[in-house]
Amino acid sequence: MGFLTEHVAEVRRDLDARPLDEAMLLERARLQPTARNFVTALRSGAPAVIAEVKQASPSAGEIRATDPAAQARAYADAGAAAVSVLTEPKHFHGSLADLRAVRREVDVPVLRKDFVVHPSQLIESRAEGADAVLLIATSLSAAELAALLAVARDLGMEALVEAFGREDLDRAVASGAEVIGVNARDLETLDVDEHGALELLATIPEDRVAVFESGISTREQVRRATEAGASAVLVGTALMEADDPGEKLRELIGAGV
């Protein structure tokens, strides 16, 4: 088994052993302000950038310990359309506290990135202030994906449905998801295939919001993604490693170019 299969199996076992309190979370979710519109934000730029807060990753290891709120503020000030927050603790050193801190700090939509496989995790996401959530198509059956999308919409959230291969993308499109991402990184092997991801991205229907994910560190890569049809790009490691994340983000957006 690869990284994704092993970790998702662990997440499912943990949820079976320690179910989340859906009733309590739903009460908290109902007290949250209306979610910010993730789709509108991603249609706002050419391209829009989802800037990511993550302390570590399975592929890069330790990246940089930082104040999530300050990092998110730098992103928003530099023109990020949305902020992605990794909340998975074991491999990404994230937490729900990071999500809460970022939500308090910025006015742009906040995406919770984690390994979501159960409706209770969506309720938890909204209770903690997330405006959108990541759903990884390859880790979900078609029925699970449809059910999770329905719950997300009931909660007022959008979902970024992520694909790596053709089968994943076909499932994402068939689900009716409005925002579809293509990850250049295979989450099983952690290898990156930018060329293959761009080819796949170009086949996303024009009525969907296409997002290119992983491996972006240069303006030229952003240009290639845009030419392949991306409305937005998701960038994490390059921004987290930058001494001045705002300056790096402006470089990727092409501000002043």
Coordinates of N, CA and C in Angstrom, one line a residue:
M1 N 0.8 -1.2 0.0 CA 0.0 0.0 0.0 C 0.9 1.3 0.0
G2 N 0.4 2.3 -0.6 CA 1.1 3.6 -0.6 C 0.6 4.5 0.6
F3 N 1.2 5.7 0.6 CA 0.9 6.6 1.7 C -0.6 6.9 1.9
L4 N -1.3 7.2 0.8 CA -2.7 7.6 0.9 C -3.5 6.5 1.4
T5 N -3.4 5.3 0.8 CA -4.2 4.2 1.3 C -4.0 3.8 2.7
E6 N -2.7 3.8 3.1 CA -2.4 3.5 4.5 C -3.0 4.6 5.5
H7 N -2.8 5.8 5.1 CA -3.3 6.9 6.1 C -4.8 6.9 6.1
V8 N -5.5 6.8 5.0 CA -6.9 6.9 5.0 C -7.5 5.7 5.8
A9 N -6.9 4.5 5.7 CA -7.3 3.4 6.5 C -7.2 3.7 8.0
E10 N -6.1 4.4 8.3 CA -5.9 4.7 9.7 C -7.0 5.7 10.2
V11 N -7.3 6.7 9.3 CA -8.3 7.7 9.7 C -9.7 7.0 9.9
R12 N -10.0 6.1 9.0 CA -11.3 5.4 9.1 C -11.3 4.5 10.4
R13 N -10.2 3.9 10.8 CA -10.2 3.1 12.0 C -10.3 4.0 13.2
D14 N -9.7 5.2 13.2 CA -9.8 6.1 14.3 C -11.2 6.7 14.5
L15 N -11.9 7.0 13.4 CA -13.2 7.4 13.5 C -14.2 6.4 14.0
D16 N -13.9 5.1 13.6 CA -14.7 4.0 14.1 C -14.5 3.9 15.6
A17 N -13.3 4.0 16.1 CA -13.0 3.8 17.5 C -13.4 5.0 18.3
R18 N -13.3 6.2 17.8 CA -13.6 7.4 18.5 C -14.4 8.3 17.6
P19 N -15.7 8.0 17.5 CA -16.6 8.9 16.6 C -16.7 10.3 17.1
L20 N -16.8 11.2 16.2 CA -17.0 12.6 16.6 C -18.4 12.8 17.1
D21 N -18.6 13.8 18.0 CA -19.9 14.1 18.5 C -20.6 15.0 17.5
E22 N -21.4 14.4 16.6 CA -22.0 15.2 15.6 C -23.0 16.2 16.1
A23 N -23.8 15.9 17.1 CA -24.8 16.8 17.6 C -24.2 18.0 18.2
M24 N -23.1 17.9 19.0 CA -22.4 19.0 19.5 C -21.8 19.9 18.4
L25 N -21.1 19.2 17.5 CA -20.5 19.9 16.4 C -21.5 20.7 15.5
L26 N -22.7 20.1 15.3 CA -23.7 20.7 14.5 C -24.2 22.0 15.2
E27 N -24.3 22.0 16.5 CA -24.7 23.2 17.3 C -23.7 24.3 17.1
R28 N -22.4 23.9 17.2 CA -21.4 24.9 17.0 C -21.4 25.4 15.5
A29 N -21.6 24.5 14.6 CA -21.6 24.9 13.2 C -22.7 25.9 12.9
R30 N -23.8 25.8 13.6 CA -24.9 26.7 13.3 C -24.7 28.1 13.9
L31 N -23.7 28.2 14.8 CA -23.4 29.5 15.3 C -22.3 30.2 14.5
Q32 N -21.8 29.6 13.5 CA -20.8 30.2 12.6 C -21.4 31.2 11.7
P33 N -20.7 32.2 11.3 CA -21.2 33.1 10.3 C -21.3 32.4 9.0
T34 N -22.0 32.9 8.0 CA -22.2 32.3 6.7 C -20.8 32.1 6.1
A35 N -20.6 30.9 5.5 CA -19.3 30.6 4.9 C -19.0 31.6 3.7
R36 N -17.8 32.0 3.6 CA -17.4 32.9 2.5 C -17.4 32.0 1.2
N37 N -17.6 32.7 0.1 CA -17.8 32.0 -1.2 C -16.5 31.6 -1.8
F38 N -16.2 30.3 -1.7 CA -14.9 29.8 -2.3 C -14.9 29.9 -3.8
V39 N -16.0 29.5 -4.4 CA -16.1 29.5 -5.9 C -15.9 30.9 -6.4
T40 N -16.6 31.9 -5.9 CA -16.4 33.3 -6.4 C -15.0 33.7 -6.2
A41 N -14.3 33.4 -5.1 CA -13.0 33.8 -4.9 C -12.0 33.2 -5.9
L42 N -12.3 31.9 -6.3 CA -11.4 31.3 -7.3 C -11.6 31.8 -8.7
R43 N -12.7 32.4 -8.9 CA -13.0 33.0 -10.3 C -12.5 34.4 -10.3
S44 N -11.9 34.9 -9.3 CA -11.6 36.3 -9.2 C -10.2 36.7 -9.8
G45 N -9.4 35.8 -10.1 CA -8.1 36.1 -10.6 C -7.7 35.4 -11.8
A46 N -6.6 35.8 -12.4 CA -6.1 35.1 -13.6 C -4.6 34.9 -13.4
P47 N -4.1 33.9 -12.6 CA -5.0 33.0 -11.9 C -5.2 33.4 -10.5
A48 N -6.2 32.8 -9.8 CA -6.3 33.0 -8.4 C -5.3 32.0 -7.7
V49 N -4.8 32.4 -6.5 CA -3.9 31.5 -5.8 C -4.5 31.1 -4.5
I50 N -4.6 29.8 -4.2 CA -4.9 29.3 -2.9 C -3.6 29.1 -2.2
A51 N -3.3 29.9 -1.2 CA -2.0 29.8 -0.5 C -2.1 29.0 0.7
E52 N -1.2 28.1 0.9 CA -1.3 27.0 1.9 C -0.4 27.2 3.1
V53 N -1.0 27.0 4.3 CA -0.3 27.0 5.5 C -0.1 25.5 5.9
K54 N 1.2 25.1 5.9 CA 1.5 23.7 6.4 C 2.9 23.7 6.9
Q55 N 3.1 23.0 8.0 CA 4.4 23.0 8.7 C 5.4 22.0 8.2
A56 N 4.8 20.9 7.6 CA 5.6 19.7 7.2 C 4.7 19.0 6.1
S57 N 5.4 18.0 5.5 CA 4.6 17.2 4.6 C 5.4 15.8 4.4
P58 N 4.7 14.8 4.0 CA 5.4 13.5 3.8 C 6.5 13.5 2.8
S59 N 6.4 14.4 1.8 CA 7.4 14.5 0.7 C 8.5 15.4 1.1
A60 N 8.2 16.5 1.8 CA 9.3 17.5 2.1 C 9.8 17.4 3.5
G61 N 9.1 16.6 4.3 CA 9.6 16.6 5.7 C 9.2 17.9 6.4
E62 N 10.1 18.3 7.4 CA 9.9 19.5 8.1 C 10.1 20.7 7.1
I63 N 9.1 21.6 7.1 CA 9.3 22.7 6.1 C 9.7 24.0 6.9
R64 N 8.8 24.5 7.7 CA 9.1 25.7 8.5 C 8.0 25.8 9.6
A65 N 8.5 25.9 10.8 CA 7.5 26.2 11.9 C 7.2 27.7 11.8
T66 N 5.9 28.0 11.8 CA 5.5 29.4 11.7 C 4.2 29.7 12.4
D67 N 3.9 30.9 12.6 CA 2.7 31.3 13.2 C 1.6 31.3 12.1
P68 N 0.7 30.3 12.2 CA -0.3 30.2 11.1 C -1.0 31.5 10.7
A69 N -1.4 32.2 11.7 CA -2.2 33.4 11.5 C -1.3 34.5 10.8
A70 N -0.1 34.6 11.2 CA 0.8 35.6 10.6 C 1.1 35.2 9.1
Q71 N 1.3 33.9 8.9 CA 1.5 33.4 7.5 C 0.3 33.7 6.6
A72 N -0.9 33.4 7.2 CA -2.1 33.6 6.4 C -2.3 35.1 6.1
R73 N -2.0 36.0 7.1 CA -2.1 37.4 6.9 C -1.2 37.9 5.8
A74 N 0.0 37.4 5.7 CA 1.0 37.7 4.7 C 0.4 37.3 3.3
Y75 N -0.2 36.1 3.3 CA -0.8 35.7 2.0 C -1.9 36.6 1.6
A76 N -2.8 36.9 2.5 CA -4.0 37.7 2.2 C -3.6 39.1 1.7
D77 N -2.6 39.7 2.4 CA -2.1 41.0 2.1 C -1.5 41.0 0.7
A78 N -0.9 39.9 0.3 CA -0.2 39.8 -1.0 C -1.2 39.5 -2.2
G79 N -2.5 39.2 -1.9 CA -3.4 38.9 -2.9 C -3.9 37.5 -3.1
A80 N -3.7 36.7 -2.1 CA -4.2 35.3 -2.1 C -5.7 35.4 -2.2
A81 N -6.3 34.5 -3.1 CA -7.8 34.4 -3.2 C -8.4 33.6 -2.1
A82 N -7.6 32.7 -1.5 CA -8.1 31.8 -0.5 C -6.9 31.3 0.3
V83 N -7.1 30.8 1.5 CA -6.0 30.2 2.3 C -6.4 28.8 2.6
S84 N -5.5 27.9 2.3 CA -5.6 26.4 2.7 C -4.8 26.2 3.9
V85 N -5.5 25.4 4.8 CA -4.8 25.1 6.1 C -4.8 23.6 6.3
L86 N -3.6 23.0 6.4 CA -3.5 21.6 6.7 C -3.8 21.4 8.2
T87 N -4.7 20.5 8.5 CA -5.0 20.3 9.9 C -4.6 18.9 10.4
E88 N -4.0 18.1 9.5 CA -3.6 16.7 9.8 C -2.3 16.8 10.7
P89 N -2.3 16.2 11.9 CA -1.2 16.4 12.8 C 0.0 15.5 12.6
K90 N -0.2 14.3 12.2 CA 0.9 13.3 12.2 C 1.9 13.6 11.1
H91 N 1.5 13.8 9.9 CA 2.4 14.0 8.7 C 2.6 15.4 8.3
F92 N 1.6 16.3 8.7 CA 1.7 17.7 8.2 C 1.8 18.6 9.4
H93 N 1.8 18.1 10.6 CA 2.0 18.9 11.9 C 1.0 20.0 12.0
G94 N -0.2 19.8 11.5 CA -1.3 20.7 11.5 C -2.3 20.5 12.7
S95 N -3.3 21.3 12.8 CA -4.2 21.2 13.9 C -5.5 22.0 13.6
L96 N -6.5 21.7 14.2 CA -7.7 22.5 14.1 C -7.5 23.9 14.7
A97 N -6.6 24.0 15.7 CA -6.2 25.3 16.2 C -5.6 26.2 15.2
D98 N -4.8 25.6 14.2 CA -4.3 26.4 13.1 C -5.5 27.0 12.3
L99 N -6.4 26.1 12.0 CA -7.6 26.5 11.2 C -8.3 27.7 11.9
R100 N -8.6 27.6 13.2 CA -9.3 28.6 13.9 C -8.5 29.9 13.9
A101 N -7.1 29.8 14.0 CA -6.3 31.0 14.1 C -6.3 31.7 12.7
V102 N -6.3 31.0 11.7 CA -6.3 31.5 10.3 C -7.7 32.2 10.0
R103 N -8.7 31.5 10.4 CA -10.1 32.0 10.2 C -10.3 33.3 10.9
R104 N -9.7 33.5 12.1 CA -9.9 34.8 12.8 C -9.1 35.9 12.1
E105 N -8.0 35.5 11.4 CA -7.1 36.5 10.9 C -7.4 37.1 9.5
V106 N -8.0 36.3 8.7 CA -8.2 36.7 7.3 C -9.7 36.8 6.9
D107 N -9.9 37.5 5.9 CA -11.3 37.7 5.4 C -11.6 36.8 4.1
V108 N -10.5 36.3 3.5 CA -10.7 35.4 2.3 C -11.2 34.0 2.8
P109 N -11.8 33.3 1.9 CA -12.2 31.9 2.2 C -11.1 31.0 2.7
V110 N -11.4 30.2 3.7 CA -10.4 29.3 4.2 C -10.8 27.8 3.9
L111 N -9.9 27.1 3.3 CA -10.1 25.7 2.9 C -9.4 24.8 4.0
R112 N -10.2 23.9 4.5 CA -9.6 22.9 5.4 C -9.1 21.7 4.6
K113 N -7.8 21.4 4.6 CA -7.2 20.2 4.0 C -6.9 19.2 5.0
D114 N -7.5 18.0 4.8 CA -7.3 16.9 5.7 C -7.8 15.7 4.9
F115 N -7.8 14.5 5.6 CA -8.3 13.3 4.9 C -9.7 13.0 5.4
V116 N -10.6 13.6 4.7 CA -12.0 13.6 5.0 C -12.7 12.5 4.4
V117 N -13.3 11.6 5.2 CA -14.0 10.4 4.7 C -15.4 10.2 5.3
H118 N -15.8 11.1 6.2 CA -17.0 10.9 7.0 C -17.7 12.2 7.1
P119 N -19.1 12.2 7.1 CA -19.8 13.5 7.2 C -19.5 14.2 8.5
S120 N -19.2 13.5 9.6 CA -18.9 14.2 10.9 C -17.7 15.1 10.7
Q121 N -16.7 14.8 9.9 CA -15.6 15.6 9.7 C -15.9 16.9 9.0
L122 N -17.0 16.9 8.1 CA -17.5 18.1 7.5 C -18.1 19.0 8.5
I123 N -18.9 18.4 9.3 CA -19.6 19.2 10.4 C -18.5 19.8 11.3
E124 N -17.5 19.1 11.6 CA -16.4 19.6 12.4 C -15.7 20.8 11.7
S125 N -15.5 20.6 10.4 CA -14.9 21.7 9.6 C -15.6 23.0 9.7
R126 N -16.9 22.9 9.5 CA -17.8 24.1 9.6 C -17.8 24.7 11.0
A127 N -17.8 23.8 12.0 CA -17.8 24.2 13.4 C -16.6 25.0 13.7
E128 N -15.5 24.7 13.0 CA -14.2 25.3 13.3 C -14.0 26.5 12.4
G129 N -14.9 26.8 11.5 CA -14.9 28.0 10.7 C -14.4 27.8 9.2
A130 N -14.3 26.6 8.8 CA -13.9 26.4 7.4 C -15.0 26.8 6.5
D131 N -14.6 27.4 5.3 CA -15.5 27.8 4.3 C -15.6 26.7 3.2
A132 N -14.6 25.9 3.1 CA -14.5 24.9 2.1 C -13.7 23.7 2.6
V133 N -13.8 22.6 2.0 CA -13.1 21.4 2.4 C -12.5 20.7 1.2
L134 N -11.4 19.9 1.5 CA -10.8 19.1 0.4 C -11.4 17.7 0.5
L135 N -11.8 17.1 -0.6 CA -12.3 15.8 -0.7 C -11.4 15.1 -1.8
I136 N -10.7 14.0 -1.4 CA -9.8 13.3 -2.3 C -10.5 12.2 -3.0
A137 N -10.8 12.3 -4.3 CA -11.6 11.3 -5.0 C -11.2 9.9 -4.9
T138 N -9.8 9.7 -4.9 CA -9.4 8.3 -4.9 C -9.5 7.6 -3.6
S139 N -9.8 8.3 -2.5 CA -10.0 7.7 -1.2 C -11.4 7.5 -0.9
L140 N -12.3 7.8 -1.8 CA -13.8 7.7 -1.6 C -14.4 7.0 -2.7
S141 N -15.5 6.2 -2.4 CA -16.3 5.6 -3.4 C -17.2 6.7 -4.0
A142 N -17.8 6.4 -5.2 CA -18.7 7.3 -5.8 C -19.8 7.7 -4.9
A143 N -20.3 6.7 -4.2 CA -21.5 7.0 -3.3 C -21.0 7.9 -2.1
E144 N -19.8 7.6 -1.6 CA -19.3 8.4 -0.5 C -19.1 9.8 -0.9
L145 N -18.5 10.0 -2.1 CA -18.2 11.3 -2.6 C -19.5 12.1 -2.8
A146 N -20.5 11.5 -3.4 CA -21.8 12.2 -3.6 C -22.4 12.6 -2.2
A147 N -22.3 11.7 -1.2 CA -22.9 12.0 0.1 C -22.2 13.1 0.8
L148 N -20.8 13.1 0.7 CA -20.1 14.2 1.3 C -20.3 15.5 0.7
L149 N -20.4 15.5 -0.7 CA -20.7 16.8 -1.3 C -22.1 17.3 -0.9
A150 N -23.0 16.4 -0.8 CA -24.4 16.9 -0.3 C -24.3 17.5 1.1
V151 N -23.6 16.8 2.0 CA -23.5 17.3 3.3 C -22.8 18.7 3.3
A152 N -21.7 18.8 2.6 CA -21.0 20.1 2.5 C -21.9 21.2 2.1
R153 N -22.7 20.9 1.1 CA -23.6 22.0 0.6 C -24.7 22.3 1.6
D154 N -25.2 21.3 2.3 CA -26.2 21.5 3.4 C -25.6 22.4 4.4
L155 N -24.3 22.3 4.7 CA -23.6 23.1 5.7 C -23.2 24.5 5.1
G156 N -23.4 24.7 3.8 CA -23.1 26.0 3.3 C -21.7 26.1 2.8
M157 N -21.0 25.0 2.7 CA -19.6 25.0 2.3 C -19.4 24.5 0.9
E158 N -18.3 24.8 0.2 CA -17.9 24.3 -1.0 C -16.9 23.2 -0.8
A159 N -16.6 22.4 -1.8 CA -15.6 21.3 -1.7 C -14.7 21.4 -2.9
L160 N -13.4 21.3 -2.7 CA -12.4 21.1 -3.7 C -12.2 19.6 -3.9
V161 N -12.7 19.0 -5.0 CA -12.6 17.6 -5.2 C -11.3 17.3 -6.0
E162 N -10.4 16.6 -5.4 CA -9.1 16.4 -5.9 C -8.9 15.1 -6.7
A163 N -8.3 15.1 -7.9 CA -8.0 13.9 -8.7 C -6.5 13.9 -9.0
F164 N -6.1 12.6 -9.2 CA -4.7 12.5 -9.7 C -4.7 11.8 -11.1
G165 N -5.5 10.8 -11.3 CA -5.6 10.1 -12.5 C -6.9 10.2 -13.2
R166 N -7.0 9.6 -14.4 CA -8.2 9.7 -15.2 C -9.5 9.2 -14.5
E167 N -9.3 8.1 -13.8 CA -10.5 7.5 -13.1 C -11.0 8.5 -12.0
D168 N -10.1 9.0 -11.3 CA -10.4 10.0 -10.3 C -11.2 11.2 -10.9
L169 N -10.6 11.7 -12.0 CA -11.2 12.9 -12.6 C -12.6 12.6 -13.1
D170 N -12.8 11.4 -13.7 CA -14.1 11.1 -14.2 C -15.1 11.0 -13.1
R171 N -14.7 10.5 -11.9 CA -15.6 10.4 -10.7 C -15.9 11.8 -10.2
A172 N -14.9 12.7 -10.2 CA -15.1 14.0 -9.7 C -16.1 14.8 -10.6
V173 N -15.9 14.6 -11.9 CA -16.8 15.3 -12.8 C -18.2 14.8 -12.7
A174 N -18.3 13.4 -12.6 CA -19.7 12.8 -12.5 C -20.4 13.2 -11.2
S175 N -19.6 13.5 -10.2 CA -20.2 13.9 -8.9 C -20.9 15.2 -8.9
G176 N -20.7 16.0 -10.0 CA -21.2 17.4 -10.0 C -20.5 18.4 -9.3
A177 N -19.3 18.1 -8.8 CA -18.5 19.0 -8.0 C -18.2 20.2 -8.9
E178 N -18.3 21.4 -8.3 CA -18.1 22.7 -9.1 C -16.6 23.0 -9.1
V179 N -15.9 22.6 -8.1 CA -14.4 22.9 -8.0 C -13.7 21.6 -8.1
I180 N -12.8 21.4 -9.1 CA -12.1 20.2 -9.3 C -10.6 20.5 -9.4
G181 N -9.8 19.8 -8.6 CA -8.4 20.0 -8.6 C -7.7 18.8 -9.2
V182 N -6.6 19.0 -9.9 CA -5.7 18.0 -10.3 C -4.4 18.1 -9.5
N183 N -4.1 17.1 -8.8 CA -2.8 17.1 -8.0 C -1.7 16.5 -8.8
A184 N -0.7 17.2 -9.0 CA 0.5 16.7 -9.8 C 1.3 15.7 -9.0
R185 N 1.0 15.6 -7.7 CA 1.7 14.6 -6.8 C 0.8 13.4 -6.6
D186 N 1.3 12.3 -6.9 CA 0.6 11.0 -6.6 C 0.7 10.8 -5.1
L187 N -0.4 10.8 -4.4 CA -0.3 10.7 -3.0 C 0.0 9.3 -2.5
E188 N 0.0 8.3 -3.4 CA 0.5 7.0 -3.0 C 2.0 6.9 -3.0
T189 N 2.6 7.4 -4.1 CA 4.1 7.3 -4.2 C 4.8 8.6 -3.8
L190 N 4.0 9.7 -3.8 CA 4.5 11.0 -3.5 C 5.4 11.6 -4.6
D191 N 5.4 10.9 -5.8 CA 6.1 11.4 -7.0 C 5.2 12.5 -7.6
V192 N 5.9 13.4 -8.3 CA 5.3 14.5 -9.0 C 5.4 14.3 -10.5
D193 N 4.3 14.5 -11.2 CA 4.2 14.4 -12.7 C 3.5 15.7 -13.2
E194 N 4.2 16.8 -13.4 CA 3.6 18.0 -13.8 C 3.0 17.9 -15.2
H195 N 3.7 17.3 -16.1 CA 3.2 17.2 -17.5 C 1.9 16.4 -17.6
G196 N 1.9 15.3 -16.9 CA 0.6 14.5 -16.9 C -0.5 15.2 -16.2
A197 N -0.2 15.9 -15.2 CA -1.3 16.7 -14.5 C -1.8 17.8 -15.3
L198 N -1.0 18.5 -16.1 CA -1.4 19.5 -17.0 C -2.3 19.0 -18.1
E199 N -1.9 17.8 -18.6 CA -2.8 17.2 -19.7 C -4.1 16.8 -19.1
L200 N -4.2 16.3 -17.9 CA -5.4 15.9 -17.3 C -6.3 17.2 -17.0
L201 N -5.6 18.2 -16.5 CA -6.3 19.4 -16.1 C -7.0 20.0 -17.3
A202 N -6.4 19.9 -18.5 CA -7.0 20.5 -19.7 C -8.3 19.8 -20.1
T203 N -8.6 18.6 -19.6 CA -9.8 17.9 -19.9 C -11.0 18.2 -19.0
I204 N -10.8 19.0 -17.9 CA -11.9 19.4 -17.0 C -12.9 20.3 -17.8
P205 N -14.2 19.9 -17.7 CA -15.2 20.7 -18.4 C -15.1 22.2 -18.1
E206 N -15.3 23.1 -19.0 CA -15.2 24.5 -18.9 C -16.2 25.1 -17.9
D207 N -17.2 24.4 -17.6 CA -18.2 24.9 -16.6 C -17.8 24.7 -15.2
R208 N -16.7 24.0 -14.9 CA -16.1 23.8 -13.6 C -15.0 24.7 -13.3
V209 N -14.7 24.9 -12.1 CA -13.5 25.7 -11.7 C -12.3 24.7 -11.5
A210 N -11.3 24.8 -12.4 CA -10.2 23.9 -12.4 C -9.0 24.5 -11.6
V211 N -8.5 23.6 -10.7 CA -7.4 24.0 -9.8 C -6.2 23.1 -10.1
F212 N -5.0 23.7 -10.2 CA -3.8 22.9 -10.3 C -3.1 22.9 -9.0
E213 N -2.7 21.7 -8.5 CA -2.1 21.5 -7.2 C -0.8 20.9 -7.2
S214 N 0.1 21.3 -6.4 CA 1.4 20.7 -6.0 C 2.5 21.0 -7.0
G215 N 3.7 21.2 -6.4 CA 4.9 21.3 -7.1 C 5.2 22.7 -7.7
I216 N 4.3 23.7 -7.5 CA 4.5 25.0 -8.1 C 5.5 25.9 -7.3
S217 N 6.5 26.4 -8.0 CA 7.4 27.3 -7.3 C 7.9 28.4 -8.2
T218 N 7.4 28.5 -9.5 CA 7.8 29.5 -10.4 C 6.6 30.1 -11.1
R219 N 6.8 31.4 -11.6 CA 5.8 32.0 -12.4 C 5.5 31.3 -13.6
E220 N 6.5 30.7 -14.2 CA 6.4 30.0 -15.5 C 5.4 28.8 -15.3
Q221 N 5.5 28.1 -14.1 CA 4.6 27.0 -13.9 C 3.2 27.4 -13.7
V222 N 3.0 28.6 -13.1 CA 1.7 29.2 -13.0 C 1.1 29.5 -14.4
R223 N 2.0 30.0 -15.2 CA 1.5 30.3 -16.6 C 1.1 29.1 -17.3
R224 N 1.9 28.0 -17.2 CA 1.5 26.7 -17.9 C 0.2 26.2 -17.4
A225 N 0.0 26.3 -16.1 CA -1.3 25.8 -15.5 C -2.4 26.6 -16.0
T226 N -2.3 27.9 -16.1 CA -3.3 28.8 -16.6 C -3.6 28.5 -18.1
E227 N -2.6 28.3 -18.8 CA -2.8 27.9 -20.3 C -3.5 26.6 -20.4
A228 N -3.3 25.7 -19.5 CA -4.0 24.4 -19.5 C -5.4 24.5 -19.0
G229 N -5.9 25.6 -18.5 CA -7.3 25.8 -18.1 C -7.5 26.0 -16.7
A230 N -6.4 26.2 -15.9 CA -6.6 26.4 -14.4 C -7.2 27.8 -14.2
S231 N -8.2 27.8 -13.4 CA -8.7 29.1 -12.8 C -7.9 29.5 -11.6
A232 N -7.3 28.5 -10.9 CA -6.6 28.7 -9.7 C -5.4 27.7 -9.6
V233 N -4.5 28.1 -8.8 CA -3.4 27.2 -8.4 C -3.3 27.1 -6.9
L234 N -2.9 26.0 -6.4 CA -2.7 25.8 -4.9 C -1.2 25.7 -4.7
V235 N -0.7 26.5 -3.9 CA 0.8 26.6 -3.6 C 1.0 26.5 -2.1
G236 N 1.9 25.6 -1.7 CA 2.2 25.4 -0.3 C 3.7 25.6 0.0
T237 N 4.5 24.6 -0.3 CA 5.9 24.5 0.1 C 6.7 25.7 -0.4
A238 N 6.5 26.1 -1.6 CA 7.3 27.3 -2.1 C 7.0 28.5 -1.3
L239 N 5.8 28.7 -0.8 CA 5.5 29.9 0.0 C 6.0 29.7 1.4
M240 N 5.8 28.5 2.0 CA 6.3 28.2 3.3 C 7.8 28.3 3.5
E241 N 8.5 28.0 2.4 CA 10.0 28.1 2.5 C 10.5 29.5 2.2
A242 N 9.7 30.3 1.7 CA 10.2 31.7 1.3 C 10.4 32.5 2.5
D243 N 11.5 33.3 2.5 CA 11.8 34.2 3.6 C 10.7 35.3 3.7
D244 N 10.2 35.7 2.5 CA 9.1 36.7 2.4 C 8.0 36.1 1.6
P245 N 7.1 35.4 2.3 CA 6.0 34.7 1.6 C 5.1 35.6 0.8
G246 N 4.9 36.9 1.2 CA 4.1 37.8 0.4 C 4.8 38.1 -0.9
E247 N 6.1 38.4 -0.8 CA 6.8 38.7 -2.0 C 6.8 37.5 -3.0
K248 N 7.0 36.3 -2.5 CA 6.9 35.1 -3.3 C 5.6 34.9 -4.0
L249 N 4.5 35.2 -3.2 CA 3.2 35.1 -3.8 C 3.0 36.1 -4.9
R250 N 3.4 37.3 -4.7 CA 3.2 38.3 -5.7 C 4.0 38.0 -7.0
E251 N 5.2 37.3 -6.8 CA 5.9 36.8 -7.9 C 5.2 35.8 -8.7
L252 N 4.5 34.9 -8.0 CA 3.8 33.8 -8.7 C 2.6 34.3 -9.4
I253 N 1.9 35.3 -8.8 CA 0.7 35.9 -9.4 C 1.1 36.8 -10.6
G254 N 2.3 37.3 -10.5 CA 2.7 38.2 -11.6 C 2.4 39.6 -11.3
A255 N 2.2 40.0 -10.1 CA 1.9 41.3 -9.7 C 3.0 42.3 -10.1
G256 N 2.7 43.3 -10.9 CA 3.7 44.2 -11.4 C 4.3 43.8 -12.6
V257 N 4.0 42.6 -13.1 CA 4.7 42.1 -14.4 C 3.9 42.6 -15.6

